[in-house]
Coordinates of C-alpha atoms in Angstrom, one line a residue:
X1 CA 0.0 0.0 0.0
X2 CA 2.9 2.4 0.3
X3 CA 3.0 2.7 -3.5
X4 CA -0.7 3.3 -3.6
X5 CA -0.5 6.2 -1.3
X6 CA 1.6 8.1 -3.8
X7 CA -0.9 7.5 -6.6
X8 CA -4.4 8.8 -7.1
X9 CA -5.8 6.9 -4.1
X10 CA -9.3 7.7 -2.9
X11 CA -11.7 6.1 -0.3
X12 CA -15.5 5.9 -0.7
X13 CA -17.6 5.3 2.4
X14 CA -21.0 3.7 2.3
X15 CA -24.3 4.8 3.9
X16 CA -25.8 2.7 6.6
X17 CA -27.0 4.5 9.7
X18 CA -25.3 3.2 12.9
X19 CA -23.8 0.4 10.8
X20 CA -21.3 3.0 9.7
X21 CA -19.4 2.5 12.9
X22 CA -17.8 -0.4 10.9
X23 CA -16.7 2.1 8.3
X24 CA -15.1 4.2 11.0
X25 CA -13.2 1.1 12.2
X26 CA -11.8 0.4 8.7
X27 CA -10.7 4.1 8.4
X28 CA -9.0 4.0 11.7
X29 CA -7.1 0.8 10.6
X30 CA -6.0 2.4 7.4
X31 CA -4.9 5.5 9.2
X32 CA -2.9 3.7 11.9
X33 CA -1.4 1.6 9.0
X34 CA 0.0 4.7 7.4
X35 CA -2.4 4.8 4.5
X36 CA -4.0 8.2 3.7
X37 CA -6.0 9.0 0.6
X38 CA -6.0 12.1 -1.5
X39 CA -9.8 12.2 -1.4
X40 CA -12.5 10.8 0.8
X41 CA -16.1 10.6 -0.4
X42 CA -19.0 9.8 1.9
X43 CA -22.8 9.3 1.9
X44 CA -25.2 9.8 4.8
X45 CA -24.0 8.3 8.1
X46 CA -20.4 7.8 6.8
X47 CA -19.8 11.5 6.5
X48 CA -18.5 12.0 10.1
X49 CA -16.0 9.1 10.0
X50 CA -14.9 10.2 6.5
X51 CA -14.5 13.8 7.6
X52 CA -12.4 12.6 10.5
X53 CA -10.2 10.6 8.1
X54 CA -9.8 13.6 5.9
X55 CA -8.1 15.5 8.7
X56 CA -6.2 12.3 9.9
X57 CA -8.2 12.0 13.1
X58 CA -10.3 8.9 12.5
X59 CA -8.4 6.9 15.1
X60 CA -8.1 9.6 17.7
X61 CA -11.8 10.4 17.5
X62 CA -12.7 6.7 17.4
X63 CA -15.8 5.8 19.3
X64 CA -16.3 9.2 20.9
X65 CA -18.5 10.4 18.1
X66 CA -20.7 7.3 18.2
X67 CA -21.0 7.3 22.0
X68 CA -22.2 10.9 21.8
X69 CA -24.7 9.9 19.1
X70 CA -25.9 7.0 21.2
X71 CA -26.4 9.2 24.2
X72 CA -28.5 11.7 22.2
X73 CA -30.7 8.9 20.8
X74 CA -31.4 7.6 24.4
X75 CA -32.7 11.0 25.5
X76 CA -36.5 11.3 25.8
X77 CA -38.1 12.8 22.7
X78 CA -34.9 12.7 20.6
X79 CA -34.8 11.0 17.2
X80 CA -32.4 10.7 14.3
X81 CA -32.7 14.3 13.3
X82 CA -31.5 15.3 16.7
X83 CA -28.7 12.8 16.7
X84 CA -27.2 14.3 13.5
X85 CA -27.8 17.9 14.5
X86 CA -26.2 17.4 17.9
X87 CA -23.2 15.7 16.2
X88 CA -22.9 18.6 13.8
X89 CA -22.8 21.0 16.8
X90 CA -20.3 19.0 18.8
X91 CA -17.9 18.6 15.9
X92 CA -18.1 22.2 14.7
X93 CA -14.8 23.3 16.1
X94 CA -12.9 20.0 15.7
X95 CA -13.9 18.9 12.3
X96 CA -15.4 21.7 10.2
X97 CA -12.7 24.3 10.6
X98 CA -9.9 21.8 10.0
X99 CA -11.4 20.5 6.8
X100 CA -10.7 23.7 5.0
X101 CA -7.1 24.2 5.9
X102 CA -4.4 24.2 3.2
X103 CA -3.0 20.8 2.4
X104 CA -6.1 18.9 3.8
X105 CA -7.3 16.0 1.7
X106 CA -10.3 16.4 -0.6
X107 CA -13.7 15.7 0.9
X108 CA -16.8 14.9 -1.2
X109 CA -20.3 14.5 0.4
X110 CA -23.1 12.9 -1.6
X111 CA -26.7 14.1 -1.3
X112 CA -29.9 13.7 -3.3
X113 CA -31.4 16.8 -4.8
X114 CA -35.2 16.9 -5.0
X115 CA -35.9 18.0 -8.6
X116 CA -39.7 18.3 -8.9
X117 CA -42.2 20.5 -7.1
X118 CA -44.3 17.4 -6.3
X119 CA -41.2 15.8 -4.8
X120 CA -40.4 18.9 -2.8
X121 CA -43.9 19.0 -1.4
X122 CA -43.8 15.4 -0.3
X123 CA -40.3 15.3 1.1
X124 CA -40.5 18.7 3.0
X125 CA -44.0 18.3 4.2
X126 CA -46.1 16.2 6.5
X127 CA -46.2 13.3 4.1
X128 CA -42.4 12.7 4.3
X129 CA -42.5 9.9 6.8
X130 CA -45.1 8.0 4.9
X131 CA -43.2 8.5 1.6
X132 CA -40.0 7.3 3.3
X133 CA -41.7 4.1 4.4
X134 CA -43.0 3.6 0.9
X135 CA -39.5 4.1 -0.5
X136 CA -38.1 1.4 1.8
X137 CA -40.7 -1.0 0.5
X138 CA -39.8 -0.1 -3.1
X139 CA -36.1 -0.5 -2.3
X140 CA -36.7 -4.0 -1.1
X141 CA -38.3 -4.7 -4.5
X142 CA -35.6 -2.9 -6.5
X143 CA -38.2 -0.3 -7.6
X144 CA -36.4 3.1 -8.1
X145 CA -39.1 4.7 -10.2
X146 CA -40.1 7.4 -7.7
X147 CA -36.4 8.3 -7.0
X148 CA -35.6 8.4 -10.7
X149 CA -38.5 10.8 -11.4
X150 CA -38.0 13.1 -8.4
X151 CA -34.4 12.9 -7.3
X152 CA -30.9 13.4 -8.7
X153 CA -27.5 12.7 -7.2
X154 CA -25.7 15.8 -6.1
X155 CA -22.1 15.9 -4.8
X156 CA -20.6 18.7 -2.7
X157 CA -16.8 18.8 -3.0
X158 CA -14.2 20.9 -1.3
X159 CA -12.4 21.1 -4.6
X160 CA -15.4 21.6 -6.9
X161 CA -14.7 24.0 -9.8
X162 CA -18.1 25.7 -9.5
X163 CA -19.6 27.4 -6.5
X164 CA -22.9 25.5 -6.6
X165 CA -21.2 22.2 -5.9
X166 CA -18.4 23.5 -3.6
X167 CA -18.3 22.3 0.0
X168 CA -17.5 25.2 2.2
X169 CA -17.4 26.2 5.9
X170 CA -20.6 28.1 5.2
X171 CA -22.7 25.2 3.8
X172 CA -21.1 22.1 5.4
X173 CA -23.6 21.9 8.2
X174 CA -26.6 22.0 5.8
X175 CA -24.8 19.5 3.5
X176 CA -24.1 17.0 6.3
X177 CA -27.7 17.0 7.6
X178 CA -29.1 16.7 4.1
X179 CA -26.9 13.8 3.3
X180 CA -28.3 11.9 6.2
X181 CA -32.0 12.6 6.0
X182 CA -33.8 9.3 5.4
X183 CA -37.4 10.3 5.1
X184 CA -38.9 7.6 7.3
X185 CA -36.9 8.5 10.5
X186 CA -35.7 12.1 10.1
X187 CA -38.5 14.5 10.9
X188 CA -36.7 17.8 10.2
X189 CA -36.7 18.8 6.5
X190 CA -33.3 19.4 4.8
X191 CA -32.4 22.3 2.6
X192 CA -29.2 23.6 1.2
X193 CA -29.1 27.2 0.0
X194 CA -32.9 27.1 0.0
X195 CA -33.2 24.0 -2.2
X196 CA -34.8 20.7 -0.9
X197 CA -32.5 17.7 -0.4
X198 CA -32.8 14.2 1.0
X199 CA -30.5 11.4 2.0
X200 CA -27.7 10.5 -0.3
X201 CA -28.5 6.8 -0.4
X202 CA -31.6 7.2 -2.5
X203 CA -29.3 8.0 -5.4
X204 CA -25.7 7.4 -4.2
X205 CA -25.2 5.0 -1.3
X206 CA -21.5 4.6 -1.9
X207 CA -19.7 7.3 -4.1
X208 CA -17.0 5.0 -5.5
X209 CA -18.0 5.5 -9.1
X210 CA -18.1 9.2 -8.7
X211 CA -14.5 9.1 -7.5
X212 CA -13.5 7.1 -10.5
X213 CA -15.2 9.6 -12.8
X214 CA -13.0 12.3 -11.1
X215 CA -9.8 10.6 -12.1
X216 CA -8.8 8.5 -9.1
X217 CA -7.0 5.4 -10.3
X218 CA -7.1 3.4 -7.0
X219 CA -10.3 3.4 -4.9
X220 CA -11.1 1.7 -1.7
X221 CA -14.8 1.3 -1.2
X222 CA -16.0 0.5 2.3
X223 CA -19.3 -1.4 2.5
X224 CA -21.5 -1.7 5.6
X225 CA -22.9 -5.1 4.9
X226 CA -21.7 -8.4 3.5
X227 CA -22.5 -9.3 -0.1
X228 CA -22.8 -7.1 -3.2
X229 CA -22.2 -3.4 -2.8
X230 CA -24.7 -1.4 -4.7
X231 CA -24.7 2.2 -5.9
X232 CA -28.0 3.1 -4.2
X233 CA -30.5 1.5 -1.8
X234 CA -32.7 0.3 -4.7
X235 CA -29.8 -1.9 -5.8
X236 CA -30.0 -0.4 -9.3
X237 CA -26.2 -1.0 -10.1
X238 CA -23.6 -3.1 -8.4
X239 CA -20.3 -1.4 -7.9
X240 CA -17.7 -3.2 -10.1
X241 CA -14.1 -3.8 -9.5
X242 CA -13.1 -1.4 -12.3
X243 CA -14.7 1.8 -13.6
X244 CA -13.3 4.5 -15.9
X245 CA -9.8 2.9 -15.7
X246 CA -10.0 2.9 -11.9
X247 CA -9.4 -0.2 -9.8
X248 CA -12.0 -0.5 -7.0
X249 CA -11.1 -2.6 -3.9
X250 CA -14.1 -3.3 -1.7
X251 CA -13.8 -3.9 2.1
X252 CA -16.9 -5.4 3.5
X253 CA -17.8 -7.0 6.9
X254 CA -18.0 -10.7 7.3
X255 CA -21.2 -10.3 9.4
X256 CA -23.9 -7.7 9.2
X257 CA -23.3 -5.1 11.9
X258 CA -27.0 -5.4 12.7
X259 CA -26.3 -8.8 14.0
X260 CA -23.6 -7.4 16.2
X261 CA -25.9 -4.8 17.6
X262 CA -25.4 -1.8 15.3
X263 CA -28.3 -1.3 12.9
X264 CA -29.6 1.6 10.8
X265 CA -31.4 3.5 13.6
X266 CA -30.7 1.5 16.7
X267 CA -27.4 0.6 18.4
X268 CA -26.2 -0.8 21.7
X269 CA -23.0 0.0 23.4
X270 CA -21.8 -3.6 22.9
X271 CA -22.8 -3.5 19.3
X272 CA -21.0 -0.3 18.7
X273 CA -17.8 -1.6 20.1
X274 CA -18.1 -4.9 18.2
X275 CA -18.8 -3.3 14.9
X276 CA -15.9 -0.9 15.3
X277 CA -13.6 -3.7 16.3
X278 CA -14.7 -5.7 13.2
X279 CA -13.9 -2.7 11.0
X280 CA -10.4 -2.5 12.5
X281 CA -10.0 -6.2 11.9
X282 CA -11.1 -6.0 8.2
X283 CA -9.0 -2.9 7.6
X284 CA -5.9 -4.5 9.0
X285 CA -6.5 -7.7 7.0
X286 CA -6.8 -5.5 3.9
X287 CA -3.5 -3.9 4.5
X288 CA -1.8 -7.2 5.2
X289 CA -3.1 -8.5 1.9
X290 CA -1.9 -5.5 0.0
X291 CA 1.6 -5.6 1.6
X292 CA 1.9 -9.2 0.9
X293 CA 1.1 -8.7 -2.8
X294 CA 3.3 -5.6 -3.3

């Protein structure tokens, strides 16, 4: 992997709610193994661990972020919107300012832009929860028709050439919240610069192909579940091992983090630790394999 760090190496992190504690474990293993990417791309719940990796603090932050999220979730009357908003507030000084310092790695955050007036009315209004549940049922059937008609993938990027897609210290909090907003469990609507957005995973659950399209030749994609890694929750496109002349290596868990106790919107303390430790294990195994083949 020492050779790969000098090339166009990028890391794509998958959405998955609290399952993303596994992603954080993998990022910590890569970091302590001396592997840093030129770019990190994240979707939904993987934004915070990816941001920590961008400033080379994935390992030092470790489970502190997830313990704070768990504490918020256990407070009476608090839901997933409050979990994310509290995390944004707590990380403001540590993460957000450091992300925009000279020499910091590139960070891309995937979101889903609502493109139709009908979609905006549903996603931002009282029918959002019902729509979110319907979309989960459609995802189980592989039916992406509503998403295709009303949503479009939209990436914010600290190195974007145009202002509309550029991730800045001024819009990052709106972008982070929008990237995580699954309609069935997040009650507070999401807007960026006055435009309606929803969770990234409806259109881009793991932005590996987007990194390839931006010219990165070596991509590590971190999945949150065993089995095939798909581009979105509707499983419309498997992420291949190569795309646009890029090689994509996928790190995935051997066991679903939900079975360990870290699921999409629920997590136990023991499950959090187990999923993180499994991520560390899989990240270290990946490095050992790469070093053995180099």
